[in-house]
Amino acid sequence: MILAAVGSIGVTHYLLVGGLMFTAGVVCMAVKRNALGVLMGIELVLNGANINFVAFGSSYLAGEGRSPLGLDGEVMALFVILLAAAEAAVALAITLNFYNNHGTVDVDRADDLRG
Amino acid sequence: MDLTTNCLLALHLATLPMALIDWHAAFFLLFALVACGAAVMVVLTDNVVRMALHLVLSLGATAGLFFLAGAEFVGSMQLMIYVGGTLVLLVFGVMLTAQTKLVTLQTPPGDRVLAGILAAALLAVLVQSAVSIEPWRQPGRAVTQPPTATPLGMALVGVRVDRQPVEVESRPRSGYLLPFEIVSVHLLVVLVGAAYLARAKRRRTPRPIDVVASADPPPPVRQPRREEREAASVLVGGGQ
């Protein structure tokens, strides 16, 4: 019943999932006071963008003819995963440094550079 | 004879609904619901440890979506790097900074309302743009796709085996050798930089957590070692 309502899966379904994950990540970045929560929001945003890359590159989901991106979408997704891992490592090091210096991970307390 | 026919008929009737189910759509629905629900739960909960758990669920379900889209190499990399690497990193960060007052940092209610409005607006724009394009709504076809690991590896060393030779002739530099090298050097720099940033420093002023920790027990009086006492007595003796 539900499956009949969904119908056959196309690119749009993947785009909807990616859009919801992107929105959740943006809200997570904006709302969380914990620096690690902000970091998780960034991961969600990158993951949502990755879903779009894979969906556009998949020849399984393309309706007729070839997919517009082809293999390039998957290569871009791989690069995004690599850069996300690198970014998580550096951001976590910065967070640990901040915790060592201030004794907290509350980003509202990181106002040392306020003019 | 009759029994065998009945059994075969019952078996046929039992397997008939299974054949009617679109398994691709069913698994897509499962993975999409888990991914979206866990992503929303990351936003809604205030506990850092539960946020990390929901992030694990969301990223793992996304790997399932990648497998369903035919990108099995990207899906396995997602599982290995994200779920295996990034989340171990995050969980270590949560454990290293977890104090009772930091585990649940409450968000002000005004911020929640504002973020809800922002999320609704952004989601409306994204859903509208995703649904409005006609060719994207066409259902996918059940093609058997060759494994993508070998074409991906060849593309990363600069040779495109997935394109036709005519396209390669028209666009000769379509490989990814240079980005691959840049990313590899970038990873090295990032690892060195992360180790540099997170190293234990010797500092002149005590850290706030050290001050808090040393406030309760009195600092133990350090007895001078034997060599220091001897050196001091030699100095004193030399003075006399």
PDB file of C-alpha atoms in Angstrom, chain A:
ATOM      1  CA  MET A   1       0.000   0.000   0.000  1.00  0.00           C
ATOM      2  CA  ILE A   2       2.652   2.436   1.096  1.00  0.00           C
ATOM      3  CA  LEU A   3       4.966   1.002  -1.513  1.00  0.00           C
ATOM      4  CA  ALA A   4       2.384   1.594  -4.212  1.00  0.00           C
ATOM      5  CA  ALA A   5       2.140   5.203  -3.089  1.00  0.00           C
ATOM      6  CA  VAL A   6       5.905   5.538  -3.299  1.00  0.00           C
ATOM      7  CA  GLY A   7       6.019   3.958  -6.713  1.00  0.00           C
ATOM      8  CA  SER A   8       9.264   3.175  -8.413  1.00  0.00           C
ATOM      9  CA  ILE A   9      12.298   4.901  -7.021  1.00  0.00           C
ATOM     10  CA  GLY A  10      13.818   7.711  -9.062  1.00  0.00           C
ATOM     11  CA  VAL A  11      16.286  10.504  -8.515  1.00  0.00           C
ATOM     12  CA  THR A  12      13.657  12.689  -6.817  1.00  0.00           C
ATOM     13  CA  HIS A  13      13.298  10.330  -3.860  1.00  0.00           C
ATOM     14  CA  TYR A  14      17.019  10.469  -3.220  1.00  0.00           C
ATOM     15  CA  LEU A  15      16.955  14.257  -3.541  1.00  0.00           C
ATOM     16  CA  LEU A  16      14.217  14.459  -0.913  1.00  0.00           C
ATOM     17  CA  VAL A  17      16.231  12.347   1.535  1.00  0.00           C
ATOM     18  CA  GLY A  18      19.329  14.435   0.857  1.00  0.00           C
ATOM     19  CA  GLY A  19      17.382  17.660   1.291  1.00  0.00           C
ATOM     20  CA  LEU A  20      15.967  16.604   4.641  1.00  0.00           C
ATOM     21  CA  MET A  21      19.396  15.530   5.857  1.00  0.00           C
ATOM     22  CA  PHE A  22      20.904  18.829   4.685  1.00  0.00           C
ATOM     23  CA  THR A  23      18.212  20.783   6.533  1.00  0.00           C
ATOM     24  CA  ALA A  24      18.761  18.760   9.700  1.00  0.00           C
ATOM     25  CA  GLY A  25      22.488  19.482   9.457  1.00  0.00           C
ATOM     26  CA  VAL A  26      22.000  23.225   8.970  1.00  0.00           C
ATOM     27  CA  VAL A  27      19.659  23.429  11.956  1.00  0.00           C
ATOM     28  CA  CYS A  28      22.093  21.328  13.990  1.00  0.00           C
ATOM     29  CA  MET A  29      24.939  23.723  13.156  1.00  0.00           C
ATOM     30  CA  ALA A  30      22.833  26.759  14.036  1.00  0.00           C
ATOM     31  CA  VAL A  31      21.219  25.510  17.232  1.00  0.00           C
ATOM     32  CA  LYS A  32      23.692  23.316  19.114  1.00  0.00           C
ATOM     33  CA  ARG A  33      25.719  24.910  21.863  1.00  0.00           C
ATOM     34  CA  ASN A  34      28.068  21.948  22.113  1.00  0.00           C
ATOM     35  CA  ALA A  35      31.000  22.226  19.692  1.00  0.00           C
ATOM     36  CA  LEU A  36      30.769  18.495  18.974  1.00  0.00           C
ATOM     37  CA  GLY A  37      27.107  18.978  18.047  1.00  0.00           C
ATOM     38  CA  VAL A  38      28.118  21.624  15.526  1.00  0.00           C
ATOM     39  CA  LEU A  39      30.645  19.135  14.146  1.00  0.00           C
ATOM     40  CA  MET A  40      27.914  16.504  13.761  1.00  0.00           C
ATOM     41  CA  GLY A  41      25.797  19.057  11.905  1.00  0.00           C
ATOM     42  CA  ILE A  42      28.614  19.571   9.420  1.00  0.00           C
ATOM     43  CA  GLU A  43      28.809  15.810   8.903  1.00  0.00           C
ATOM     44  CA  LEU A  44      25.073  15.692   8.197  1.00  0.00           C
ATOM     45  CA  VAL A  45      25.290  18.523   5.652  1.00  0.00           C
ATOM     46  CA  LEU A  46      28.149  16.856   3.773  1.00  0.00           C
ATOM     47  CA  ASN A  47      26.307  13.554   3.836  1.00  0.00           C
ATOM     48  CA  GLY A  48      23.168  15.109   2.380  1.00  0.00           C
ATOM     49  CA  ALA A  49      25.180  16.617  -0.455  1.00  0.00           C
ATOM     50  CA  ASN A  50      26.817  13.221  -0.995  1.00  0.00           C
ATOM     51  CA  ILE A  51      23.435  11.556  -1.459  1.00  0.00           C
ATOM     52  CA  ASN A  52      22.685  14.022  -4.254  1.00  0.00           C
ATOM     53  CA  PHE A  53      26.012  13.301  -5.963  1.00  0.00           C
ATOM     54  CA  VAL A  54      25.452   9.541  -5.877  1.00  0.00           C
ATOM     55  CA  ALA A  55      21.829   9.843  -7.022  1.00  0.00           C
ATOM     56  CA  PHE A  56      22.734  11.967 -10.030  1.00  0.00           C
ATOM     57  CA  GLY A  57      25.632   9.705 -10.925  1.00  0.00           C
ATOM     58  CA  SER A  58      23.731   6.436 -10.653  1.00  0.00           C
ATOM     59  CA  SER A  59      22.802   4.859 -13.945  1.00  0.00           C
ATOM     60  CA  TYR A  60      20.388   2.632 -12.038  1.00  0.00           C
ATOM     61  CA  LEU A  61      18.192   5.592 -11.102  1.00  0.00           C
ATOM     62  CA  ALA A  62      18.375   7.521 -14.364  1.00  0.00           C
ATOM     63  CA  GLY A  63      15.139   7.287 -16.287  1.00  0.00           C
ATOM     64  CA  GLU A  64      16.043   7.122 -19.960  1.00  0.00           C
ATOM     65  CA  GLY A  65      19.410   7.422 -21.533  1.00  0.00           C
ATOM     66  CA  ARG A  66      22.542   7.716 -19.461  1.00  0.00           C
ATOM     67  CA  SER A  67      22.821   9.445 -16.135  1.00  0.00           C
ATOM     68  CA  PRO A  68      23.992  13.051 -16.523  1.00  0.00           C
ATOM     69  CA  LEU A  69      27.001  12.672 -14.260  1.00  0.00           C
ATOM     70  CA  GLY A  70      28.025   9.077 -14.758  1.00  0.00           C
ATOM     71  CA  LEU A  71      31.065   8.026 -12.797  1.00  0.00           C
ATOM     72  CA  ASP A  72      31.948  11.615 -11.924  1.00  0.00           C
ATOM     73  CA  GLY A  73      29.271  11.675  -9.242  1.00  0.00           C
ATOM     74  CA  GLU A  74      30.811   8.745  -7.416  1.00  0.00           C
ATOM     75  CA  VAL A  75      34.314  10.220  -7.690  1.00  0.00           C
ATOM     76  CA  MET A  76      33.030  13.480  -6.216  1.00  0.00           C
ATOM     77  CA  ALA A  77      31.321  11.533  -3.419  1.00  0.00           C
ATOM     78  CA  LEU A  78      34.621   9.828  -2.624  1.00  0.00           C
ATOM     79  CA  PHE A  79      36.430  13.169  -2.469  1.00  0.00           C
ATOM     80  CA  VAL A  80      33.725  14.584  -0.213  1.00  0.00           C
ATOM     81  CA  ILE A  81      34.055  11.615   2.143  1.00  0.00           C
ATOM     82  CA  LEU A  82      37.839  12.097   2.288  1.00  0.00           C
ATOM     83  CA  LEU A  83      37.608  15.825   2.932  1.00  0.00           C
ATOM     84  CA  ALA A  84      34.916  15.260   5.565  1.00  0.00           C
ATOM     85  CA  ALA A  85      37.201  12.861   7.415  1.00  0.00           C
ATOM     86  CA  ALA A  86      40.076  15.376   7.258  1.00  0.00           C
ATOM     87  CA  GLU A  87      37.825  18.209   8.401  1.00  0.00           C
ATOM     88  CA  ALA A  88      36.509  16.122  11.309  1.00  0.00           C
ATOM     89  CA  ALA A  89      40.058  15.383  12.480  1.00  0.00           C
ATOM     90  CA  VAL A  90      41.108  19.050  12.460  1.00  0.00           C
ATOM     91  CA  ALA A  91      37.855  20.286  14.001  1.00  0.00           C
ATOM     92  CA  LEU A  92      38.109  17.712  16.767  1.00  0.00           C
ATOM     93  CA  ALA A  93      41.702  18.776  17.491  1.00  0.00           C
ATOM     94  CA  ILE A  94      40.554  22.388  17.700  1.00  0.00           C
ATOM     95  CA  THR A  95      37.707  21.388  20.018  1.00  0.00           C
ATOM     96  CA  LEU A  96      40.046  19.489  22.328  1.00  0.00           C
ATOM     97  CA  ASN A  97      42.403  22.479  22.384  1.00  0.00           C
ATOM     98  CA  PHE A  98      39.506  24.779  23.238  1.00  0.00           C
ATOM     99  CA  TYR A  99      38.436  22.422  26.002  1.00  0.00           C
ATOM    100  CA  ASN A 100      41.971  22.361  27.405  1.00  0.00           C
ATOM    101  CA  ASN A 101      42.139  26.149  27.429  1.00  0.00           C
ATOM    102  CA  HIS A 102      38.659  27.045  28.632  1.00  0.00           C
ATOM    103  CA  GLY A 103      37.393  23.951  30.433  1.00  0.00           C
ATOM    104  CA  THR A 104      34.202  23.837  28.363  1.00  0.00           C
ATOM    105  CA  VAL A 105      32.954  22.953  24.881  1.00  0.00           C
ATOM    106  CA  ASP A 106      30.200  25.582  24.862  1.00  0.00           C
ATOM    107  CA  VAL A 107      30.628  27.598  21.676  1.00  0.00           C
ATOM    108  CA  ASP A 108      28.920  30.610  23.274  1.00  0.00           C
ATOM    109  CA  ARG A 109      31.918  30.892  25.602  1.00  0.00           C
ATOM    110  CA  ALA A 110      34.350  31.134  22.682  1.00  0.00           C
ATOM    111  CA  ASP A 111      34.312  34.931  22.594  1.00  0.00           C
ATOM    112  CA  ASP A 112      37.972  35.704  23.223  1.00  0.00           C
ATOM    113  CA  LEU A 113      38.289  37.509  19.879  1.00  0.00           C
ATOM    114  CA  ARG A 114      35.310  39.765  20.524  1.00  0.00           C
ATOM    115  CA  GLY A 115      36.311  43.361  19.837  1.00  0.00           C
TER     116      GLY A 115
END
